Amino acid sequence: MRYRKRFVPSISLTIMKKNVFLYMIVCVTLIFTSCGNRNGNKDGQLTDGADIENDNATLYKQASEKLYDFSLAMRKLDMEGSTENIEKVMKIYDELEFTYDEETANAEDVRKYKELQFQIDSVKTVADKKVGDRIKFIRKTIFHEQDHLLTESETIPFYLKKGEKLFINFETQGNVSVYLYNADSHSTLKTYKGKRSIHDSLAIKNSAIYLVEMKPSGNPYIDISLEKSVTSWTDYSSKEVKINEERTPCSAKDFGAKANSGIKIVNVFEEPREVTLRSRGKTLLSGNSRSVVAMQIPAGSSDVLYNLRISTSQDSHSDDGNFCKEMDAAYKEIKIMGKTVYEKNTSSSNILREMLNYSEPYREEEAYCNLYVFTDAKSAKQFGEGTPVSNLKYDVNLSKQGTQSCNDRIEIPKGVRTLYFGFENTRFRYSVYLWLESLATKPVTEYYRVAYTIDE
């Protein structure tokens, strides 16, 4: 789901009477602001104590100016109780403070410092009441989206506290069903079907994570705004609770279950098929430089993945026999990353290619052979008996000349139930040793749900 920049619309409020006491404070403040620093000696140099007193005077001047700004902001709030004016008042409110070092100040300065502190405390008390009276009329935006193209089902998660009120505003010219859920209790609170305009509200009875799900028919454009009531300035100015999302497997009947095209992995060979290809020179005495491995395809399979390790040594490798396990782990990891769509006829970036990238066989520079893939038993048999390859029918696209260790995917041709891998060693002096592992994939329908938790 795309999230755009949120904003809070201005809302006109009732204009309240001017506070005479507040404006008297403003006048007094302007008088005190004009006071200067009197802590110098005849030479114009300041002592250490005078330095501190100068700091006091600077802080006093800054606080007085801030108090003046605050008083003007309060006056604007009286004239128009908009959200913008409330935010301006509370911003200065948080910045307005005054402290001083009483030990370095003379009696006259201490008196005016205390008067300023009293003025600040007084106007903050007035502001607390004024903002408190207005804040209950403010709505805080949770989510806002305009002119959004809805091409698939989308869900908006958010957290609400008991006692708050949720406001839903939705517009579309298309056909969209909108649902409101309590994600914690797995209950459906509101359902809107076939409505192009929604303006509704709901009192929140439980503190929980809530969801608004939109299910389109076609690709309509939508406008949606989710707002909530607030009870205090702290509530309004605080950040929204962050929601964590985690995709987890589930059954078709679970709350929030979504169907997804996936794959089932079936091991073709229980153990790696080990093949020895004698060198051309040694075959003059005994043995064969060719070999054929038949691969039975499980019914319902759409693809075959294989892993071929070629070596000049007969020694086993630590990775031998782990291909199916590694592919299963890779598939689960890719699903966790959110790439769950199984695309059967796509480029090398599809999920099967990504799985193969997780596991590549150990490769030796001097170990290689020819690989021919046959789809009929007759050609495979003739290959094993030594018939020249030029006289045989094999799949040119799947075969590899002079290949080193490799893995790959084969899309099973329609009607084929057995694939035949023909290996040939063309080297005269050196024998090579092969370890072939293979698995088949079956398309299946999987189900997953998104688990929502609060980011502590």
Coordinates of N, CA, C and O in Angstrom, one line a residue, residues 275-430:
V275 N 27.9 -40.3 -11.7 CA 28.2 -40.8 -13.0 C 29.7 -40.6 -13.3 O 30.3 -39.6 -12.9
T276 N 30.3 -41.7 -13.8 CA 31.7 -41.6 -14.2 C 31.8 -41.6 -15.8 O 31.3 -42.5 -16.4
L277 N 32.5 -40.6 -16.3 CA 32.7 -40.5 -17.7 C 34.2 -40.8 -18.0 O 35.0 -39.9 -17.7
R278 N 34.5 -41.9 -18.6 CA 35.9 -42.2 -18.9 C 36.4 -41.3 -20.0 O 35.7 -40.8 -20.8
S279 N 37.7 -41.0 -20.0 CA 38.4 -40.2 -21.0 C 38.3 -41.0 -22.3 O 38.2 -42.2 -22.4
R280 N 38.5 -40.3 -23.5 CA 38.5 -41.0 -24.8 C 39.6 -42.0 -24.9 O 39.5 -43.0 -25.5
G281 N 40.7 -41.6 -24.3 CA 41.9 -42.5 -24.3 C 41.6 -43.8 -23.6 O 42.0 -44.9 -24.0
K282 N 41.0 -43.7 -22.4 CA 40.8 -44.9 -21.6 C 39.7 -45.8 -22.2 O 39.6 -47.0 -22.0
T283 N 38.7 -45.2 -22.9 CA 37.7 -46.0 -23.5 C 38.2 -46.9 -24.6 O 37.5 -47.9 -25.0
L284 N 39.4 -46.7 -25.1 CA 40.0 -47.6 -26.0 C 40.2 -48.9 -25.4 O 40.3 -50.0 -26.1
L285 N 40.4 -49.0 -24.1 CA 40.6 -50.2 -23.4 C 39.4 -50.7 -22.7 O 39.0 -51.9 -22.9
S286 N 38.6 -49.8 -22.0 CA 37.3 -50.3 -21.4 C 36.6 -49.0 -20.9 O 37.1 -47.9 -20.9
G287 N 35.3 -49.2 -20.6 CA 34.5 -48.1 -20.1 C 33.9 -47.3 -21.3 O 34.0 -47.7 -22.4
N288 N 33.2 -46.2 -20.9 CA 32.4 -45.4 -21.8 C 32.6 -44.0 -21.5 O 32.6 -43.6 -20.3
S289 N 32.7 -43.2 -22.5 CA 32.8 -41.7 -22.3 C 31.4 -41.0 -22.3 O 31.3 -39.8 -22.2
R290 N 30.4 -41.9 -22.5 CA 29.0 -41.4 -22.5 C 28.2 -42.1 -21.4 O 28.5 -43.2 -21.0
S291 N 27.1 -41.3 -20.9 CA 26.2 -41.9 -20.0 C 24.8 -41.2 -20.1 O 24.8 -40.0 -20.4
V292 N 23.8 -42.0 -19.8 CA 22.4 -41.4 -19.8 C 21.7 -41.6 -18.5 O 21.8 -42.7 -17.9
V293 N 21.1 -40.6 -18.0 CA 20.3 -40.6 -16.7 C 18.9 -40.3 -17.0 O 18.6 -39.2 -17.6
A294 N 18.0 -41.2 -16.7 CA 16.6 -41.0 -16.9 C 16.0 -40.3 -15.7 O 16.2 -40.6 -14.6
M295 N 15.1 -39.3 -16.0 CA 14.5 -38.5 -14.9 C 13.0 -38.6 -15.0 O 12.4 -38.0 -15.9
Q296 N 12.4 -39.4 -14.1 CA 10.9 -39.5 -14.1 C 10.3 -38.3 -13.5 O 10.6 -37.9 -12.4
I297 N 9.3 -37.7 -14.2 CA 8.7 -36.5 -13.8 C 7.4 -36.8 -13.0 O 6.5 -37.5 -13.6
P298 N 7.3 -36.3 -11.8 CA 6.0 -36.6 -11.0 C 4.8 -36.0 -11.7 O 4.9 -34.9 -12.3
A299 N 3.7 -36.6 -11.7 CA 2.5 -36.1 -12.3 C 2.1 -34.8 -11.8 O 2.2 -34.5 -10.6
G300 N 1.7 -33.9 -12.6 CA 1.2 -32.5 -12.2 C 2.4 -31.5 -12.1 O 2.1 -30.3 -11.8
S301 N 3.6 -31.9 -12.4 CA 4.7 -31.0 -12.3 C 4.8 -30.1 -13.5 O 4.4 -30.5 -14.6
S302 N 5.3 -28.9 -13.3 CA 5.4 -27.9 -14.4 C 6.9 -27.6 -14.8 O 7.1 -27.2 -15.9
D303 N 7.8 -27.8 -13.8 CA 9.2 -27.5 -14.1 C 10.1 -28.5 -13.4 O 9.7 -29.1 -12.4
V304 N 11.3 -28.6 -13.9 CA 12.3 -29.4 -13.2 C 13.5 -28.4 -13.0 O 13.9 -27.7 -13.8
L305 N 14.1 -28.5 -11.7 CA 15.3 -27.8 -11.4 C 16.4 -28.9 -11.2 O 16.1 -29.9 -10.5
Y306 N 17.5 -28.7 -11.7 CA 18.6 -29.6 -11.5 C 19.9 -28.9 -11.1 O 20.1 -27.7 -11.3
N307 N 20.7 -29.7 -10.4 CA 22.0 -29.2 -9.9 C 23.1 -30.2 -10.4 O 23.0 -31.4 -10.0
L308 N 24.0 -29.8 -11.2 CA 25.0 -30.7 -11.7 C 26.4 -30.3 -11.3 O 26.8 -29.1 -11.6
R309 N 27.1 -31.1 -10.5 CA 28.5 -30.8 -10.1 C 29.4 -31.8 -10.9 O 29.2 -33.0 -11.0
I310 N 30.4 -31.2 -11.5 CA 31.4 -31.9 -12.4 C 32.8 -31.7 -11.7 O 33.2 -30.6 -11.4
S311 N 33.5 -32.9 -11.6 CA 34.8 -32.8 -11.0 C 35.8 -33.8 -11.6 O 35.3 -34.7 -12.4
T312 N 37.0 -33.5 -11.4 CA 38.1 -34.4 -11.9 C 38.5 -35.4 -10.8 O 39.4 -36.2 -11.0
S313 N 37.8 -35.3 -9.7 CA 38.1 -36.2 -8.5 C 36.8 -37.0 -8.2 O 35.7 -36.5 -8.3
Q314 N 37.0 -38.2 -7.7 CA 35.9 -39.0 -7.2 C 35.4 -38.6 -5.8 O 34.4 -39.2 -5.4
D315 N 36.1 -37.7 -5.2 CA 35.7 -37.4 -3.8 C 34.4 -36.6 -3.7 O 34.1 -35.8 -4.6
S316 N 33.6 -37.0 -2.7 CA 32.3 -36.3 -2.5 C 32.6 -34.9 -2.0 O 33.6 -34.6 -1.4
H317 N 31.6 -34.0 -2.1 CA 31.6 -32.6 -1.6 C 30.6 -32.5 -0.5 O 29.5 -33.2 -0.5
S318 N 30.8 -31.6 0.4 CA 29.9 -31.4 1.5 C 28.5 -31.0 1.1 O 27.5 -31.2 1.8
D319 N 28.4 -30.3 0.0 CA 27.0 -29.9 -0.5 C 26.3 -31.0 -1.2 O 25.1 -30.8 -1.5
D320 N 26.9 -32.1 -1.6 CA 26.2 -33.1 -2.3 C 25.0 -33.6 -1.5 O 25.1 -33.9 -0.3
G321 N 23.8 -33.7 -2.2 CA 22.7 -34.3 -1.5 C 21.8 -33.2 -0.8 O 20.7 -33.6 -0.3
N322 N 22.2 -32.0 -0.9 CA 21.4 -30.9 -0.1 C 20.6 -30.0 -1.1 O 20.0 -29.0 -0.6
F323 N 20.6 -30.3 -2.4 CA 19.9 -29.4 -3.3 C 18.5 -29.2 -3.0 O 18.0 -28.1 -2.9
C324 N 17.7 -30.3 -2.8 CA 16.3 -30.1 -2.5 C 16.0 -29.3 -1.2 O 15.2 -28.4 -1.2
K325 N 16.8 -29.6 -0.2 CA 16.7 -28.9 1.1 C 17.0 -27.4 0.9 O 16.3 -26.5 1.4
E326 N 18.0 -27.1 0.1 CA 18.4 -25.7 -0.1 C 17.4 -25.0 -0.9 O 17.1 -23.8 -0.7
M327 N 16.8 -25.6 -1.9 CA 15.7 -25.0 -2.7 C 14.5 -24.7 -1.9 O 13.8 -23.7 -2.0
D328 N 14.1 -25.7 -1.0 CA 13.0 -25.5 -0.1 C 13.2 -24.3 0.8 O 12.3 -23.4 1.0
A329 N 14.4 -24.2 1.4 CA 14.7 -23.1 2.3 C 14.7 -21.7 1.5 O 14.3 -20.7 2.0
A330 N 15.2 -21.8 0.2 CA 15.3 -20.5 -0.6 C 13.9 -20.1 -0.9 O 13.6 -18.9 -0.8
Y331 N 13.0 -21.0 -1.2 CA 11.6 -20.7 -1.5 C 10.9 -20.0 -0.3 O 10.2 -19.0 -0.5
K332 N 11.1 -20.6 0.8 CA 10.5 -20.0 2.0 C 11.1 -18.6 2.3 O 10.3 -17.7 2.8
E333 N 12.4 -18.4 2.1 CA 13.0 -17.1 2.4 C 12.4 -16.1 1.4 O 12.2 -14.9 1.7
I334 N 12.3 -16.5 0.1 CA 11.7 -15.5 -0.9 C 10.3 -15.2 -0.6 O 9.9 -14.0 -0.7
K335 N 9.5 -16.1 0.0 CA 8.2 -15.8 0.4 C 8.1 -14.8 1.5 O 7.3 -13.9 1.5
I336 N 9.1 -15.0 2.5 CA 9.1 -14.0 3.6 C 9.4 -12.6 3.1 O 8.9 -11.6 3.6
M337 N 10.2 -12.5 2.0 CA 10.6 -11.2 1.4 C 9.4 -10.6 0.6 O 9.5 -9.5 0.1
G338 N 8.3 -11.4 0.5 CA 7.1 -10.9 -0.2 C 7.0 -11.3 -1.6 O 6.0 -10.9 -2.3
K339 N 8.0 -12.0 -2.2 CA 7.9 -12.4 -3.6 C 7.2 -13.7 -3.7 O 7.9 -14.7 -4.0
T340 N 5.9 -13.8 -3.5 CA 5.2 -15.0 -3.4 C 4.6 -15.4 -4.7 O 4.0 -16.5 -4.9
V341 N 4.5 -14.5 -5.7 CA 3.8 -14.8 -6.9 C 4.7 -15.8 -7.8 O 5.8 -15.4 -8.2
Y342 N 4.1 -16.9 -8.2 CA 4.9 -17.9 -9.0 C 4.5 -17.6 -10.4 O 3.4 -17.8 -10.9
E343 N 5.5 -17.2 -11.2 CA 5.3 -16.9 -12.6 C 5.9 -17.9 -13.5 O 7.1 -18.1 -13.5
K344 N 5.1 -18.7 -14.1 CA 5.5 -19.9 -14.8 C 6.3 -19.6 -16.1 O 7.4 -20.1 -16.4
N345 N 5.8 -18.6 -16.9 CA 6.5 -18.3 -18.1 C 7.0 -16.9 -18.1 O 6.4 -16.0 -18.7
T346 N 8.1 -16.6 -17.4 CA 8.7 -15.3 -17.4 C 10.1 -15.4 -17.6 O 10.7 -16.4 -18.0
S347 N 10.8 -14.2 -17.5 CA 12.3 -14.2 -17.8 C 13.0 -14.8 -16.6 O 12.5 -15.4 -15.7
S348 N 14.3 -14.7 -16.7 CA 15.2 -15.3 -15.7 C 15.1 -14.7 -14.3 O 15.7 -15.2 -13.3
S349 N 14.3 -13.7 -14.2 CA 14.1 -13.0 -12.9 C 12.9 -13.7 -12.1 O 12.6 -13.2 -11.0
N350 N 12.3 -14.7 -12.6 CA 11.2 -15.3 -11.9 C 11.7 -16.0 -10.6 O 12.9 -16.2 -10.4
I351 N 10.7 -16.5 -9.9 CA 11.0 -17.1 -8.5 C 11.9 -18.3 -8.6 O 12.8 -18.5 -7.7
L352 N 11.8 -19.1 -9.7 CA 12.6 -20.3 -9.8 C 14.1 -19.9 -10.0 O 15.0 -20.6 -9.5
R353 N 14.3 -18.9 -10.8 CA 15.7 -18.5 -11.0 C 16.3 -17.9 -9.8 O 17.4 -18.1 -9.4
E354 N 15.5 -17.2 -9.0 CA 15.9 -16.6 -7.7 C 16.3 -17.7 -6.8 O 17.3 -17.7 -6.0
M355 N 15.5 -18.8 -6.8 CA 15.8 -20.0 -5.9 C 17.2 -20.6 -6.3 O 18.0 -20.9 -5.5
L356 N 17.4 -20.7 -7.6 CA 18.6 -21.3 -8.1 C 19.9 -20.5 -7.7 O 20.9 -21.0 -7.5
N357 N 19.6 -19.1 -7.7 CA 20.7 -18.3 -7.3 C 21.2 -18.5 -5.8 O 22.3 -18.1 -5.5
Y358 N 20.3 -19.1 -5.0 CA 20.7 -19.3 -3.6 C 21.7 -20.5 -3.5 O 22.3 -20.7 -2.5
S359 N 21.7 -21.4 -4.6 CA 22.5 -22.6 -4.5 C 23.2 -22.9 -5.8 O 22.6 -23.3 -6.7
E360 N 24.5 -22.6 -5.9 CA 25.3 -22.8 -7.1 C 26.3 -23.9 -6.7 O 27.0 -23.8 -5.7
P361 N 26.5 -24.9 -7.6 CA 27.4 -26.0 -7.3 C 28.9 -25.5 -7.4 O 29.2 -24.6 -8.1
Y362 N 29.7 -26.2 -6.6 CA 31.1 -26.0 -6.6 C 31.7 -26.2 -8.0 O 31.4 -27.2 -8.7
R363 N 32.4 -25.3 -8.6 CA 32.9 -25.3 -9.9 C 34.4 -25.5 -10.0 O 35.2 -24.7 -9.3
E364 N 34.9 -26.5 -10.8 CA 36.3 -26.7 -11.1 C 36.6 -26.2 -12.5 O 35.9 -26.6 -13.4
E365 N 37.7 -25.5 -12.6 CA 38.0 -24.9 -13.9 C 38.3 -26.0 -15.0 O 37.9 -25.8 -16.2
E366 N 38.9 -27.1 -14.6 CA 39.3 -28.1 -15.6 C 38.3 -29.2 -15.7 O 38.6 -30.2 -16.4
A367 N 37.2 -29.1 -15.0 CA 36.2 -30.2 -15.1 C 35.0 -29.7 -15.9 O 34.3 -28.8 -15.5
Y368 N 34.7 -30.4 -17.1 CA 33.6 -30.0 -17.9 C 33.2 -31.2 -18.8 O 34.0 -32.2 -18.9
C369 N 32.1 -31.1 -19.4 CA 31.6 -32.2 -20.3 C 30.5 -31.6 -21.1 O 30.0 -30.5 -20.9
N370 N 29.9 -32.4 -22.1 CA 28.8 -32.0 -22.9 C 27.5 -32.6 -22.2 O 27.5 -33.7 -21.7
L371 N 26.4 -31.8 -22.2 CA 25.1 -32.2 -21.7 C 24.1 -32.1 -22.8 O 23.9 -31.0 -23.4
Y372 N 23.4 -33.2 -23.1 CA 22.3 -33.2 -24.1 C 21.0 -33.7 -23.4 O 21.0 -34.6 -22.6
V373 N 19.9 -33.0 -23.6 CA 18.7 -33.3 -23.0 C 17.7 -33.9 -24.1 O 17.5 -33.2 -25.1
F374 N 17.3 -35.1 -23.8 CA 16.4 -35.8 -24.8 C 15.0 -36.0 -24.1 O 14.9 -36.1 -22.9
T375 N 14.0 -35.9 -25.0 CA 12.6 -36.1 -24.5 C 12.0 -37.5 -25.0 O 10.9 -37.8 -24.6
D376 N 12.8 -38.2 -25.7 CA 12.2 -39.6 -26.1 C 13.3 -40.6 -25.9 O 14.5 -40.4 -26.0
A377 N 12.8 -41.8 -25.5 CA 13.7 -42.9 -25.0 C 14.6 -43.4 -26.2 O 15.7 -43.8 -26.0
K378 N 14.1 -43.4 -27.4 CA 14.8 -44.0 -28.5 C 16.1 -43.2 -28.8 O 17.2 -43.8 -28.9
S379 N 16.0 -41.9 -28.8 CA 17.2 -41.0 -29.1 C 18.2 -41.2 -27.9 O 19.4 -41.2 -28.1
A380 N 17.6 -41.2 -26.7 CA 18.5 -41.4 -25.5 C 19.3 -42.7 -25.6 O 20.5 -42.7 -25.3
K381 N 18.6 -43.8 -26.0 CA 19.2 -45.1 -26.1 C 20.3 -45.1 -27.2 O 21.4 -45.6 -27.0
Q382 N 20.0 -44.5 -28.3 CA 21.0 -44.4 -29.4 C 22.2 -43.6 -29.0 O 23.4 -43.9 -29.3
F383 N 22.0 -42.5 -28.2 CA 23.1 -41.7 -27.7 C 24.0 -42.5 -26.8 O 25.3 -42.5 -26.9
G384 N 23.4 -43.3 -25.9 CA 24.2 -44.2 -25.0 C 25.0 -45.3 -25.8 O 26.1 -45.7 -25.3
E385 N 24.5 -45.7 -26.9 CA 25.1 -46.7 -27.7 C 26.2 -46.1 -28.6 O 26.9 -46.9 -29.3
G386 N 26.4 -44.8 -28.7 CA 27.5 -44.2 -29.4 C 27.1 -43.6 -30.7 O 28.0 -43.2 -31.5
T387 N 25.8 -43.5 -31.0 CA 25.4 -42.9 -32.3 C 25.9 -41.4 -32.3 O 25.7 -40.7 -31.3
P388 N 26.4 -40.9 -33.4 CA 26.8 -39.5 -33.5 C 25.7 -38.6 -33.1 O 24.5 -38.8 -33.5
V389 N 26.0 -37.6 -32.3 CA 25.0 -36.6 -31.8 C 24.3 -35.9 -33.0 O 23.1 -35.6 -32.9
S390 N 25.0 -35.7 -34.1 CA 24.5 -35.0 -35.2 C 23.3 -35.8 -35.9 O 22.5 -35.2 -36.6
N391 N 23.2 -37.1 -35.6 CA 22.2 -37.9 -36.1 C 21.0 -38.1 -35.1 O 20.1 -38.8 -35.5
L392 N 21.1 -37.4 -34.0 CA 20.0 -37.6 -33.0 C 19.2 -36.3 -32.8 O 19.6 -35.2 -33.1
K393 N 18.0 -36.6 -32.3 CA 17.1 -35.5 -32.0 C 17.2 -35.1 -30.5 O 16.8 -36.0 -29.7
Y394 N 17.6 -33.9 -30.2 CA 17.7 -33.5 -28.8 C 17.3 -32.0 -28.7 O 17.2 -31.3 -29.7
D395 N 17.1 -31.6 -27.5 CA 16.6 -30.2 -27.3 C 17.9 -29.3 -27.3 O 18.6 -29.3 -26.3
V396 N 18.0 -28.5 -28.3 CA 19.2 -27.7 -28.4 C 19.2 -26.6 -27.4 O 20.3 -26.2 -26.8
N397 N 18.1 -26.0 -27.0 CA 18.0 -24.9 -26.1 C 18.4 -25.4 -24.6 O 18.9 -24.6 -23.9
L398 N 18.1 -26.6 -24.3 CA 18.4 -27.1 -23.0 C 19.7 -27.8 -22.9 O 20.3 -28.0 -21.8
S399 N 20.3 -28.1 -24.0 CA 21.6 -28.8 -24.0 C 22.8 -27.8 -23.8 O 22.6 -26.6 -24.1
K400 N 23.9 -28.3 -23.3 CA 25.1 -27.4 -23.1 C 26.3 -28.1 -23.6 O 26.6 -29.3 -23.2
Q401 N 27.1 -27.4 -24.4 CA 28.4 -27.9 -24.9 C 29.5 -27.4 -23.9 O 29.6 -26.2 -23.6
G402 N 30.3 -28.4 -23.5 CA 31.5 -28.0 -22.7 C 31.1 -27.3 -21.4 O 31.8 -26.3 -21.0
T403 N 30.0 -27.8 -20.7 CA 29.6 -27.1 -19.5 C 30.4 -27.5 -18.3 O 30.8 -28.6 -18.2
Q404 N 30.6 -26.5 -17.4 CA 31.2 -26.8 -16.1 C 30.0 -27.0 -15.2 O 28.9 -27.1 -15.6
S405 N 30.3 -27.1 -13.9 CA 29.2 -27.3 -12.9 C 28.2 -26.2 -13.1 O 28.5 -25.1 -13.3
C406 N 26.9 -26.6 -13.0 CA 25.8 -25.6 -13.2 C 24.5 -26.1 -12.6 O 24.4 -27.2 -12.1
N407 N 23.6 -25.2 -12.5 CA 22.2 -25.5 -12.2 C 21.3 -24.8 -13.2 O 21.7 -23.8 -13.8
D408 N 20.1 -25.3 -13.3 CA 19.2 -24.7 -14.3 C 17.8 -25.1 -14.1 O 17.5 -26.1 -13.3
R409 N 16.9 -24.5 -14.8 CA 15.5 -24.8 -14.8 C 15.0 -25.3 -16.2 O 15.5 -24.8 -17.2
I410 N 14.2 -26.4 -16.2 CA 13.6 -26.9 -17.5 C 12.1 -26.9 -17.3 O 11.5 -27.5 -16.4
E411 N 11.5 -26.1 -18.2 CA 10.0 -26.2 -18.3 C 9.6 -27.4 -19.0 O 10.0 -27.7 -20.2
I412 N 8.8 -28.3 -18.4 CA 8.5 -29.6 -18.9 C 7.6 -29.4 -20.1 O 6.5 -28.8 -20.1
P413 N 8.1 -30.0 -21.3 CA 7.2 -30.0 -22.5 C 5.9 -30.7 -22.3 O 5.9 -31.7 -21.5
K414 N 4.9 -30.2 -22.9 CA 3.6 -30.9 -22.8 C 3.6 -32.3 -23.2 O 4.1 -32.7 -24.2
G415 N 3.1 -33.2 -22.3 CA 3.0 -34.6 -22.6 C 4.2 -35.4 -22.2 O 4.2 -36.6 -22.3
V416 N 5.3 -34.8 -21.8 CA 6.5 -35.5 -21.5 C 6.5 -35.9 -20.1 O 6.2 -35.1 -19.2
R417 N 6.8 -37.2 -19.8 CA 6.8 -37.7 -18.5 C 8.2 -38.2 -18.0 O 8.4 -38.5 -16.9
T418 N 9.1 -38.2 -19.0 CA 10.5 -38.6 -18.6 C 11.5 -37.7 -19.4 O 11.3 -37.5 -20.6
L419 N 12.5 -37.2 -18.7 CA 13.6 -36.5 -19.4 C 14.8 -37.3 -19.3 O 15.1 -38.0 -18.3
Y420 N 15.6 -37.3 -20.3 CA 16.9 -38.1 -20.4 C 18.0 -37.1 -20.5 O 18.1 -36.3 -21.5
F421 N 18.9 -37.2 -19.5 CA 20.2 -36.4 -19.6 C 21.3 -37.2 -20.1 O 21.7 -38.2 -19.5
G422 N 21.8 -36.8 -21.3 CA 22.9 -37.5 -21.9 C 24.2 -36.8 -21.6 O 24.3 -35.6 -22.0
F423 N 25.2 -37.4 -21.0 CA 26.5 -36.8 -20.7 C 27.6 -37.4 -21.6 O 27.6 -38.6 -21.8
E424 N 28.5 -36.5 -22.0 CA 29.6 -37.0 -22.9 C 30.9 -36.3 -22.5 O 31.0 -35.1 -22.4
N425 N 32.0 -37.1 -22.3 CA 33.3 -36.6 -22.0 C 34.1 -36.6 -23.3 O 34.4 -37.6 -23.9
T426 N 34.5 -35.4 -23.8 CA 35.2 -35.3 -25.1 C 36.7 -35.2 -24.9 O 37.4 -35.1 -25.9
R427 N 37.2 -35.2 -23.6 CA 38.6 -35.1 -23.4 C 39.3 -36.5 -23.6 O 38.8 -37.5 -23.3
F428 N 40.5 -36.4 -24.1 CA 41.2 -37.7 -24.4 C 42.0 -38.3 -23.2 O 42.0 -39.5 -23.0
R429 N 42.5 -37.4 -22.3 CA 43.3 -37.9 -21.2 C 42.6 -38.0 -19.9 O 43.0 -38.9 -19.1
Y430 N 41.6 -37.1 -19.6 CA 41.1 -37.0 -18.2 C 39.7 -37.5 -18.2 O 38.8 -37.2 -19.0

